[in-house]
Coordinates of C-alpha atoms and ligand atoms in Angstrom, one line a residue:
M34 CA -2.7 10.8 2.6
R35 CA -3.8 9.8 -0.9
A36 CA -1.9 9.0 -4.0
E37 CA -1.4 12.3 -5.8
G38 CA -0.6 13.7 -9.2
I39 CA -2.8 11.4 -11.2
E40 CA -5.3 13.1 -13.5
T41 CA -6.9 10.3 -15.4
A42 CA -9.7 8.8 -13.3
R43 CA -10.3 5.0 -13.2
R44 CA -13.3 3.2 -11.8
I45 CA -12.0 0.6 -9.3
L46 CA -14.0 -2.3 -8.0
C47 CA -12.7 -3.7 -4.7
V48 CA -13.9 -7.2 -3.9
F49 CA -13.3 -8.9 -0.7
P50 CA -13.7 -12.7 -1.0
R51 CA -15.9 -15.0 1.0
Y52 CA -14.5 -16.7 4.1
T53 CA -14.5 -20.5 4.2
S54 CA -16.6 -21.5 7.2
S55 CA -14.3 -21.3 10.2
F56 CA -14.3 -21.3 14.0
G57 CA -13.2 -17.7 14.2
T58 CA -15.7 -16.0 12.1
F59 CA -18.8 -16.8 14.2
E60 CA -21.2 -17.4 11.3
H61 CA -23.5 -19.6 13.4
A62 CA -24.2 -16.5 15.5
Y63 CA -25.3 -14.3 12.6
P64 CA -28.9 -15.7 12.4
L65 CA -29.4 -14.7 16.1
T66 CA -28.5 -11.1 15.4
D67 CA -30.4 -8.3 13.7
G68 CA -28.9 -8.9 10.2
V69 CA -25.1 -9.4 10.7
Q70 CA -23.7 -11.1 7.6
A71 CA -19.9 -10.8 7.9
F72 CA -17.2 -10.9 10.4
M73 CA -15.1 -7.6 10.3
P74 CA -14.6 -4.9 7.7
P75 CA -11.4 -5.8 5.9
Q76 CA -8.7 -3.2 6.8
G77 CA -6.4 -3.7 3.8
L78 CA -8.9 -3.3 1.0
L79 CA -10.6 -0.3 2.7
L80 CA -7.2 1.3 3.2
I81 CA -6.3 0.9 -0.5
A82 CA -9.7 2.3 -1.4
A83 CA -9.0 5.4 0.7
Y84 CA -5.5 5.8 -0.7
L85 CA -6.6 5.8 -4.4
P86 CA -6.6 9.3 -6.0
A87 CA -9.5 11.4 -4.8
N88 CA -11.1 11.6 -8.3
W89 CA -11.2 7.8 -8.8
P90 CA -14.6 6.3 -8.2
V91 CA -14.5 3.2 -6.0
R92 CA -17.0 0.5 -5.2
F93 CA -16.4 -1.9 -2.4
I94 CA -18.1 -5.3 -2.2
D95 CA -17.6 -7.8 0.6
E96 CA -18.8 -11.1 -0.9
N97 CA -19.6 -12.3 2.6
I98 CA -22.5 -9.8 2.3
R99 CA -23.3 -9.9 -1.4
P100 CA -21.6 -11.2 -4.5
A101 CA -20.2 -8.8 -7.1
T102 CA -22.7 -8.7 -9.9
R103 CA -22.5 -8.4 -13.7
E104 CA -23.4 -4.8 -13.2
D105 CA -20.5 -4.2 -10.9
F106 CA -18.0 -5.8 -13.3
E107 CA -19.5 -3.8 -16.2
W108 CA -19.1 -0.6 -14.2
A109 CA -15.5 -1.2 -13.3
E110 CA -12.3 -0.5 -15.3
A111 CA -10.1 -2.6 -13.0
V112 CA -10.7 -4.9 -10.0
F113 CA -8.7 -5.1 -6.7
V114 CA -8.8 -8.2 -4.5
S115 CA -7.2 -8.9 -1.1
G116 CA -7.3 -11.7 1.4
M117 CA -5.7 -14.4 3.4
H118 CA -4.6 -17.9 2.5
I119 CA -7.9 -19.4 3.6
Q120 CA -9.6 -17.3 0.9
R121 CA -7.2 -18.4 -1.9
Q122 CA -9.8 -20.4 -3.8
Q123 CA -12.3 -17.6 -3.6
M124 CA -9.8 -15.0 -4.7
N125 CA -8.9 -17.0 -7.8
D126 CA -12.6 -17.3 -8.5
I127 CA -13.1 -13.5 -8.4
C128 CA -10.2 -13.2 -10.8
R129 CA -11.8 -15.7 -13.2
R130 CA -15.1 -13.8 -13.1
A131 CA -13.5 -10.4 -13.7
H132 CA -11.5 -11.8 -16.6
A133 CA -14.8 -12.8 -18.2
F134 CA -15.4 -9.1 -18.5
D135 CA -11.8 -8.6 -19.7
L136 CA -10.9 -6.5 -16.7
A137 CA -7.4 -6.2 -15.3
V138 CA -7.3 -7.7 -11.8
A139 CA -4.8 -6.8 -9.0
I140 CA -4.3 -8.8 -5.9
G141 CA -2.6 -7.5 -2.6
G142 CA -2.7 -8.5 1.0
P143 CA -1.1 -11.1 3.2
S144 CA -1.6 -14.2 1.1
V145 CA -0.1 -13.0 -2.1
S146 CA 2.7 -11.2 -0.2
A147 CA 3.7 -14.6 1.3
C148 CA 2.9 -16.8 -1.7
P149 CA 2.9 -15.0 -5.1
D150 CA 2.8 -18.3 -6.9
Y151 CA -0.6 -19.1 -5.5
Y152 CA -2.0 -16.5 -7.9
P153 CA -0.9 -17.2 -11.5
S154 CA -3.9 -15.8 -13.2
F155 CA -3.9 -12.3 -11.8
D156 CA -2.7 -9.5 -13.9
Y157 CA -1.0 -7.5 -11.1
L158 CA 0.5 -9.0 -8.0
H159 CA 1.0 -6.3 -5.2
V160 CA 3.6 -7.9 -2.9
G161 CA 4.1 -6.2 0.4
E162 CA 2.5 -3.3 2.2
L163 CA 1.2 0.0 1.0
G164 CA 4.0 1.9 -0.6
D165 CA 5.9 2.4 -3.8
A166 CA 4.4 -0.7 -5.4
T167 CA 0.9 0.8 -4.8
N168 CA 1.9 4.0 -6.5
E169 CA 3.3 2.1 -9.4
L170 CA 0.1 0.1 -9.7
I171 CA -2.0 3.3 -9.7
A172 CA 0.3 4.9 -12.3
R173 CA 0.1 1.9 -14.6
L174 CA -3.7 1.7 -14.4
A175 CA -4.0 5.5 -15.0
R176 CA -1.9 5.1 -18.2
D177 CA -3.7 2.0 -19.4
P178 CA -6.4 0.0 -17.5
S179 CA -6.4 -2.9 -20.0
R180 CA -4.9 -6.3 -19.1
P181 CA -1.2 -6.5 -19.5
E182 CA 0.2 -9.2 -21.8
Q183 CA 2.0 -10.9 -18.9
Q184 CA 1.6 -10.9 -15.2
V185 CA 3.2 -7.9 -13.6
V186 CA 4.7 -8.3 -10.1
L187 CA 5.1 -5.1 -8.1
K188 CA 7.0 -5.4 -4.8
T189 CA 7.0 -2.7 -2.1
S190 CA 10.5 -1.7 -1.2
D191 CA 9.6 1.7 0.2
R192 CA 6.6 1.3 2.6
L193 CA 4.4 4.3 3.4
A194 CA 4.9 5.3 7.0
M195 CA 1.8 4.3 9.0
T196 CA 1.6 7.9 10.2
E197 CA 0.8 8.8 6.6
F198 CA -2.0 6.2 6.2
P199 CA -5.4 7.6 5.3
I200 CA -8.4 6.6 7.4
P201 CA -9.7 3.3 5.8
A202 CA -12.8 4.0 3.6
Y203 CA -15.2 2.6 6.2
E204 CA -18.0 4.7 4.6
L205 CA -17.9 2.3 1.6
A206 CA -18.6 -0.7 3.8
E207 CA -22.0 -1.6 5.2
V208 CA -20.5 -1.5 8.7
K209 CA -23.7 -2.4 10.4
K210 CA -23.7 -5.8 8.7
Y211 CA -20.5 -6.8 10.5
F212 CA -20.2 -8.7 13.7
L213 CA -17.3 -6.5 14.9
G214 CA -15.8 -3.2 13.9
S215 CA -12.0 -3.2 13.1
I216 CA -9.2 -0.8 13.5
Q217 CA -5.4 -1.0 13.3
Y218 CA -2.8 0.9 15.4
S219 CA 0.4 -1.0 14.7
S220 CA 1.9 -3.7 12.4
G221 CA 4.6 -6.2 13.2
C222 CA 5.8 -8.0 16.3
P223 CA 9.2 -8.2 18.0
Y224 CA 9.0 -11.9 18.8
Q225 CA 9.8 -14.8 16.5
C226 CA 7.4 -17.7 17.3
E227 CA 8.4 -20.5 15.0
F228 CA 5.0 -21.0 13.3
C229 CA 4.1 -17.3 12.8
D230 CA 4.5 -15.4 9.6
I231 CA 3.9 -11.9 11.1
P232 CA 7.6 -11.0 11.7
G233 CA 8.6 -12.2 8.2
L234 CA 5.8 -10.3 6.5
Y235 CA 5.6 -7.1 8.6
G236 CA 8.9 -6.9 10.5
R237 CA 10.0 -7.2 14.1
N238 CA 10.0 -3.5 14.9
P239 CA 6.3 -2.6 15.1
R240 CA 5.3 0.4 12.9
L241 CA 2.8 2.7 14.3
K242 CA 0.1 5.2 13.6
R243 CA -0.3 8.3 15.8
P244 CA -2.9 8.2 18.6
Q245 CA -4.6 11.1 16.8
Q246 CA -5.1 8.9 13.8
I247 CA -6.8 6.3 15.9
I248 CA -9.1 8.8 17.5
A249 CA -10.1 10.1 14.0
E250 CA -10.7 6.5 12.9
L251 CA -12.9 5.8 15.9
D252 CA -14.8 9.0 15.2
K253 CA -15.3 7.9 11.6
L254 CA -16.4 4.4 12.7
R255 CA -18.9 6.0 15.0
E256 CA -20.2 8.3 12.2
C257 CA -20.6 5.2 10.0
G258 CA -22.8 3.6 12.7
V259 CA -20.5 1.2 14.6
T260 CA -21.6 1.1 18.2
G261 CA -20.8 -2.3 19.5
S262 CA -17.3 -3.9 19.7
V263 CA -14.2 -2.8 17.9
Y264 CA -11.3 -5.1 17.5
F265 CA -7.7 -3.8 17.2
V266 CA -6.3 -6.1 14.5
D267 CA -2.7 -5.4 15.5
D268 CA -0.6 -8.5 15.6
N269 CA 0.4 -7.7 19.1
F270 CA -1.1 -4.6 20.8
I271 CA 1.9 -4.5 23.2
G272 CA 4.5 -5.2 20.5
N273 CA 5.7 -1.7 21.4
R274 CA 4.7 -1.2 25.1
K275 CA 5.6 2.5 25.1
A276 CA 3.3 3.1 22.1
A277 CA 0.5 1.2 23.8
L278 CA 0.9 3.4 26.9
D279 CA 1.0 6.5 24.7
L280 CA -2.3 5.5 23.0
L281 CA -4.3 4.4 26.0
P282 CA -4.9 7.8 27.6
H283 CA -6.3 9.0 24.3
L284 CA -8.7 6.0 24.1
V285 CA -9.8 6.7 27.7
E286 CA -10.5 10.3 26.9
W287 CA -12.4 9.4 23.8
Q288 CA -14.5 6.9 25.6
K289 CA -15.3 9.4 28.3
R290 CA -16.2 12.0 25.7
T291 CA -18.5 9.7 23.7
G292 CA -20.1 8.0 26.7
Y293 CA -18.2 4.6 26.3
V294 CA -19.9 3.9 23.1
M295 CA -17.6 1.1 22.1
R296 CA -16.3 -2.1 23.8
L297 CA -12.6 -2.7 22.7
A298 CA -10.7 -5.9 22.1
C299 CA -7.2 -6.7 20.9
E300 CA -4.5 -9.3 20.5
A301 CA -1.6 -9.3 22.8
T302 CA 1.1 -11.6 24.2
L303 CA 0.3 -13.2 27.5
N304 CA 3.2 -11.3 29.2
I305 CA 0.8 -8.3 29.2
A306 CA -0.1 -9.8 32.6
K307 CA 3.2 -8.4 33.9
R308 CA 2.2 -4.8 33.0
P309 CA -0.4 -3.6 35.5
E310 CA 0.1 0.0 34.3
I311 CA -1.1 -1.1 30.8
L312 CA -3.9 -3.3 32.1
E313 CA -5.2 -0.6 34.3
K314 CA -5.4 1.9 31.4
M315 CA -7.0 -0.8 29.2
R316 CA -9.7 -1.3 31.9
E317 CA -10.3 2.4 31.9
A318 CA -10.5 2.5 28.1
F319 CA -13.1 -0.3 28.3
F320 CA -11.1 -3.1 26.7
V321 CA -13.2 -6.2 27.4
T322 CA -11.4 -9.0 25.6
V323 CA -7.8 -9.9 24.9
F324 CA -6.9 -12.6 22.4
C325 CA -3.7 -14.3 23.7
G326 CA -1.9 -16.9 21.6
I327 CA -1.3 -19.3 24.5
E328 CA -0.8 -22.1 22.0
T329 CA -0.2 -24.8 24.6
P330 CA 0.0 -25.1 28.3
D331 CA 3.1 -27.4 27.9
P332 CA 6.3 -25.4 28.9
D333 CA 8.5 -27.7 26.7
A334 CA 6.3 -27.1 23.7
L335 CA 6.5 -23.3 24.3
K336 CA 10.2 -23.4 24.5
A337 CA 10.5 -25.5 21.3
M338 CA 8.3 -23.0 19.4
H339 CA 10.3 -20.1 20.7
K340 CA 7.4 -18.7 22.6
D341 CA 9.2 -18.5 26.0
H342 CA 7.6 -15.1 26.6
N343 CA 4.4 -16.9 27.4
M344 CA 6.1 -18.3 30.5
M345 CA 7.2 -14.9 32.0
V346 CA 4.3 -15.5 34.4
P347 CA 2.7 -18.9 35.1
I348 CA 0.0 -19.2 32.5
L349 CA -3.0 -19.6 34.7
E350 CA -1.8 -16.7 36.9
G351 CA -1.4 -14.6 33.8
I352 CA -5.0 -15.3 32.8
R353 CA -6.4 -14.6 36.2
T354 CA -4.5 -11.3 36.3
I355 CA -6.0 -10.2 33.0
N356 CA -9.4 -11.3 34.1
S357 CA -9.0 -9.2 37.3
Y358 CA -8.9 -6.1 35.1
G359 CA -12.3 -7.0 33.6
M360 CA -10.9 -8.6 30.4
E361 CA -11.9 -12.0 29.2
V362 CA -9.1 -13.9 27.6
V363 CA -9.6 -15.7 24.3
S364 CA -6.9 -18.2 23.6
G365 CA -5.3 -19.7 20.5
I366 CA -4.3 -23.3 20.9
I367 CA -2.3 -25.5 18.5
M368 CA -2.4 -29.3 18.4
G369 CA 0.0 -31.5 16.4
L370 CA 3.2 -30.0 17.8
D371 CA 6.3 -32.1 17.8
T372 CA 6.2 -32.1 21.5
D373 CA 2.7 -33.5 21.6
K374 CA 2.1 -36.9 23.3
P375 CA -0.8 -39.3 23.2
E376 CA -2.1 -37.6 26.4
T377 CA -1.8 -34.0 25.1
G378 CA -5.6 -33.8 24.3
D379 CA -6.5 -34.7 27.9
A380 CA -4.0 -32.2 29.3
L381 CA -5.5 -29.6 27.1
L382 CA -9.0 -30.3 28.3
G383 CA -7.7 -30.0 31.9
F384 CA -6.3 -26.6 30.9
V385 CA -9.6 -25.5 29.5
E386 CA -11.3 -26.3 32.8
D387 CA -8.6 -24.7 34.9
S388 CA -8.3 -21.6 32.9
Q389 CA -12.1 -21.1 32.6
I390 CA -11.5 -19.5 29.2
P391 CA -14.8 -19.8 27.3
L392 CA -13.4 -19.3 23.8
L393 CA -10.3 -21.1 22.6
T394 CA -9.6 -21.5 18.9
I395 CA -8.1 -24.9 18.7
N396 CA -6.3 -25.6 15.5
L397 CA -4.0 -28.2 14.0
L398 CA -0.5 -27.0 13.4
Q399 CA -0.1 -25.6 9.8
A400 CA 3.2 -24.6 8.3
L401 CA 2.9 -21.2 6.7
P402 CA 5.3 -20.0 4.1
K403 CA 7.8 -17.4 5.3
T404 CA 8.1 -19.0 8.8
P405 CA 11.0 -20.7 10.5
L406 CA 8.7 -23.7 10.9
W407 CA 8.2 -24.0 7.2
D408 CA 12.0 -23.9 6.6
R409 CA 12.6 -26.6 9.3
L410 CA 10.0 -28.9 8.0
E411 CA 11.0 -28.4 4.4
R412 CA 14.6 -29.3 5.4
D413 CA 13.3 -32.4 7.2
G414 CA 11.0 -33.5 4.4
R415 CA 8.0 -33.1 6.6
L416 CA 5.9 -30.8 4.4
V417 CA 2.9 -32.4 2.7
N418 CA 2.1 -30.4 -0.4
D419 CA -1.1 -30.4 -2.5
D420 CA -2.7 -33.2 -0.5
D421 CA -6.3 -32.2 -0.4
G422 CA -7.3 -35.0 1.9
R423 CA -5.5 -33.5 5.0
D424 CA -6.3 -30.7 7.4
S425 CA -2.6 -29.8 7.8
N426 CA 0.4 -29.7 5.6
V427 CA 2.6 -31.0 8.4
K428 CA 3.7 -34.6 8.8
F429 CA 3.2 -34.9 12.5
L430 CA 5.4 -37.0 14.7
L431 CA 2.3 -38.8 16.0
P432 CA 0.1 -40.6 13.5
Y433 CA -2.1 -38.0 11.6
D434 CA -5.4 -39.8 12.4
Q435 CA -4.5 -39.9 16.1
V436 CA -3.9 -36.1 16.1
V437 CA -7.1 -35.3 14.2
E438 CA -9.1 -37.7 16.5
S439 CA -7.6 -36.0 19.5
W440 CA -8.6 -32.5 18.1
R441 CA -12.1 -33.7 17.4
K442 CA -12.4 -35.0 21.0
C443 CA -11.1 -31.7 22.4
M444 CA -13.7 -29.8 20.4
E445 CA -16.5 -32.1 21.4
V446 CA -15.7 -32.0 25.1
A447 CA -14.6 -28.4 25.5
Y448 CA -17.8 -27.1 23.8
Q449 CA -20.4 -29.2 25.5
P450 CA -23.1 -26.7 26.4
E451 CA -22.9 -27.4 30.2
K452 CA -19.1 -26.9 30.2
L453 CA -19.2 -23.8 28.0
F454 CA -21.9 -22.0 29.9
A455 CA -20.2 -22.9 33.2
R456 CA -17.1 -21.1 31.9
Y457 CA -19.2 -18.1 30.9
Q458 CA -20.8 -18.1 34.3
Y459 CA -17.3 -17.9 35.8
Q460 CA -16.5 -15.0 33.6
C461 CA -19.7 -13.2 34.7
D462 CA -18.7 -13.7 38.4
Y463 CA -15.0 -13.1 38.2
T464 CA -14.2 -11.1 35.1
Y465 CA -17.1 -9.0 33.9
S466 CA -17.8 -7.9 37.4
Q467 CA -14.4 -6.3 37.5
R468 CA -15.2 -3.9 34.6
I469 CA -15.7 -0.2 35.2
K470 CA -19.3 0.8 35.4
V471 CA -19.9 2.8 32.2
P472 CA -22.7 5.3 31.7
V473 CA -25.4 4.5 29.1
S474 CA -24.3 6.3 26.0
P475 CA -26.7 8.2 23.7
E476 CA -26.3 5.5 21.1
Q477 CA -27.3 2.8 23.6
K478 CA -30.3 4.8 24.6
S479 CA -31.4 5.3 21.0
W480 CA -34.5 3.5 19.7
A481 CA -32.4 1.9 17.0
N482 CA -30.2 0.3 19.6
I483 CA -33.1 -0.8 21.8
R484 CA -34.8 -2.3 18.7
R485 CA -31.6 -4.1 17.8
G486 CA -31.4 -5.6 21.3
L487 CA -35.0 -6.7 21.2
I488 CA -34.5 -8.4 17.9
M489 CA -31.5 -10.3 19.2
L490 CA -33.3 -11.3 22.4
R491 CA -36.3 -12.5 20.4
N492 CA -34.0 -14.6 18.1
I493 CA -32.0 -16.0 21.0
F494 CA -35.1 -16.9 23.0
W495 CA -36.9 -18.5 20.1
K496 CA -34.0 -20.2 18.3
V497 CA -32.1 -21.3 21.4
G498 CA -34.5 -21.0 24.3
V499 CA -37.4 -22.7 22.6
L500 CA -36.1 -24.6 19.6
G501 CA -32.5 -25.3 20.8
D502 CA -31.6 -28.7 22.1
Y503 CA -29.4 -27.2 24.8
R504 CA -32.2 -24.9 26.0
K505 CA -32.1 -26.1 29.7
V506 CA -28.5 -25.2 30.0
F507 CA -29.1 -21.9 28.2
W508 CA -32.0 -20.9 30.5
K509 CA -30.0 -21.7 33.6
F510 CA -27.5 -19.1 32.5
A511 CA -30.0 -16.7 31.0
L512 CA -32.2 -16.5 34.0
G513 CA -29.2 -15.6 36.2
R514 CA -28.4 -12.7 33.8
L515 CA -32.0 -11.6 33.5
R516 CA -32.4 -11.5 37.3
R517 CA -29.5 -9.1 37.4
G518 CA -30.9 -7.0 34.6
D519 CA -27.7 -7.8 32.6
I520 CA -29.0 -7.9 29.1
E521 CA -25.6 -7.3 27.4
G522 CA -24.1 -10.1 29.6
L523 CA -26.8 -12.4 28.2
I524 CA -26.7 -11.5 24.6
G525 CA -22.9 -11.5 24.1
P526 CA -22.2 -15.0 25.6
A527 CA -25.4 -16.4 24.0
L528 CA -24.4 -15.4 20.5
I529 CA -20.8 -16.7 20.8
A530 CA -21.8 -19.8 22.7
H531 CA -24.3 -20.8 20.0
H532 CA -21.6 -20.5 17.3
L533 CA -19.1 -22.5 19.3
I534 CA -21.5 -25.3 20.1
M535 CA -22.7 -25.6 16.5
F536 CA -19.2 -25.4 15.1
A537 CA -17.7 -27.9 17.6
R538 CA -20.5 -30.4 16.9
A539 CA -19.7 -30.3 13.2
A540 CA -16.0 -30.5 13.9
S541 CA -16.4 -33.5 16.2
V542 CA -18.0 -35.5 13.4
G543 CA -15.4 -34.4 10.8
Q544 CA -17.5 -31.8 9.0
Q545 CA -15.1 -28.9 9.7
N546 CA -11.4 -28.3 9.1
A547 CA -9.0 -28.8 11.9
S548 CA -7.0 -25.7 10.9
N549 CA -8.0 -22.2 10.1
Y550 CA -5.3 -22.1 7.5
S551 CA -6.2 -25.4 6.0
I552 CA -5.7 -25.6 2.2
R553 CA -8.6 -28.0 2.1
L554 CA -11.4 -25.7 1.3
R555 CA -14.8 -27.1 2.1
E556 CA -17.9 -26.7 0.1
A557 CA -19.7 -25.1 3.0
S558 CA -18.3 -21.6 2.6
V559 CA -20.0 -18.7 4.3
P560 CA -22.9 -18.0 2.0
A561 CA -22.8 -14.7 0.2
E562 CA -26.6 -14.3 0.2
Ligands
SF4_237 S1 3.9 -13.2 19.6 FE1 2.2 -13.6 18.3 S2 2.4 -12.1 16.5 FE2 4.3 -12.2 17.6 S3 5.6 -13.7 16.5 FE3 4.5 -14.8 18.2 S4 2.6 -15.6 17.4 FE4 3.4 -14.0 15.9

């Protein structure tokens, strides 16, 4: 549904801020593609754009693709911004630029909802999810779009049911310029891991869309030109297991109807390995990747962070089980935990080898506001505030330099090209081989898609296979794939591996942040051009 009963039309400019260069946004892979410039279409801002009254003209700009221009600001009557903590500096910068045109600027999304005081210059703070605060913001702008004299804080107390959510305005985004498509089925997570802000922000009882909404969104993504991978951004896809089971047959049916046009990915807790009935349906729906927040292989550490559910099956066994359904596991890992010891880095590298997981996002512990971890560290005087020289706001129990050094070593060793491609080879042999054999969809057979594949192959062969300094390792892997005629199995790992290798090299010499949430924002943001 849309906001209703508003007659005065306002021109709204929605601006999504640039990401700071990070491990999880894959920007080193973009030059190998056919023109990808950004990670995923931002759900929140596109949702708000779709919710605005039907007669309100909306422009959407993702500054990872192009910056908002003078002409955009001159066109607008008000500006909406949304983003995560890591984009804080960029969001404040958009506000400054909009104010130069005397425009009212509203900010919503996860960062302002957790930390309103990060955004003193904005005219409107939208705290919380889509709901009564959104209606109030729209009504105020309809009455008067000029800047209010003082900052206005609007807090959602009555959230709009997700069953009432409109389809995000994917048509406003240049979806073909994104690395992945995105979609959301649920919000919230029943667990309470100490470091995580999801339960505090979105609740422990997952809220849900209807399966029919997801199917309509997939249809729209397809209409807009998305054909590759689509990522369910849900905090935990099995936060409500019954809901996941309700949705999956619809996804299977949709994939069959459309010729398996999309490869699906999601985030889920590792105890999904105990649910063969869910895994089997995910296999049929062509889920190919599951991100699991494994965090650490150390059982004492998992207990201490209240992530006992990761131990419902032995971790390695859980990973193997998921792999056996054709799904590659991507893992989140945290270093700098109170339970870490001097030998934790080596233990972690052992886990990387044993698990054969190619892609692990290894971060230093960061205390996020609205988490039990934040409260505990604040009580203990272990939060470091406003210290731009550090990659974490936590006073670790081990010396800071030792923890950072250990992180750098893990990055350096885990992403040595030989080791990384060996893990991908394992995935080819034991995971990808377990996937259902899908027909070639009309989209895949299209000239546009063939051309896209050829461009990527040309870029990969030239930039990695000829010019790259790890070309020998690459060719050993690539020739194996080529001999089997597995072009997709070559392109996907080659793109991701290139990013991981490049990023890890920069990280190991101190040129990258050791935390995706770090408040230390480096100069080298993802370029907007
Ligand atoms: S399971 Fe994941 S989403 Fe849920 S509270 Fe833990 S870290 Fe957060």
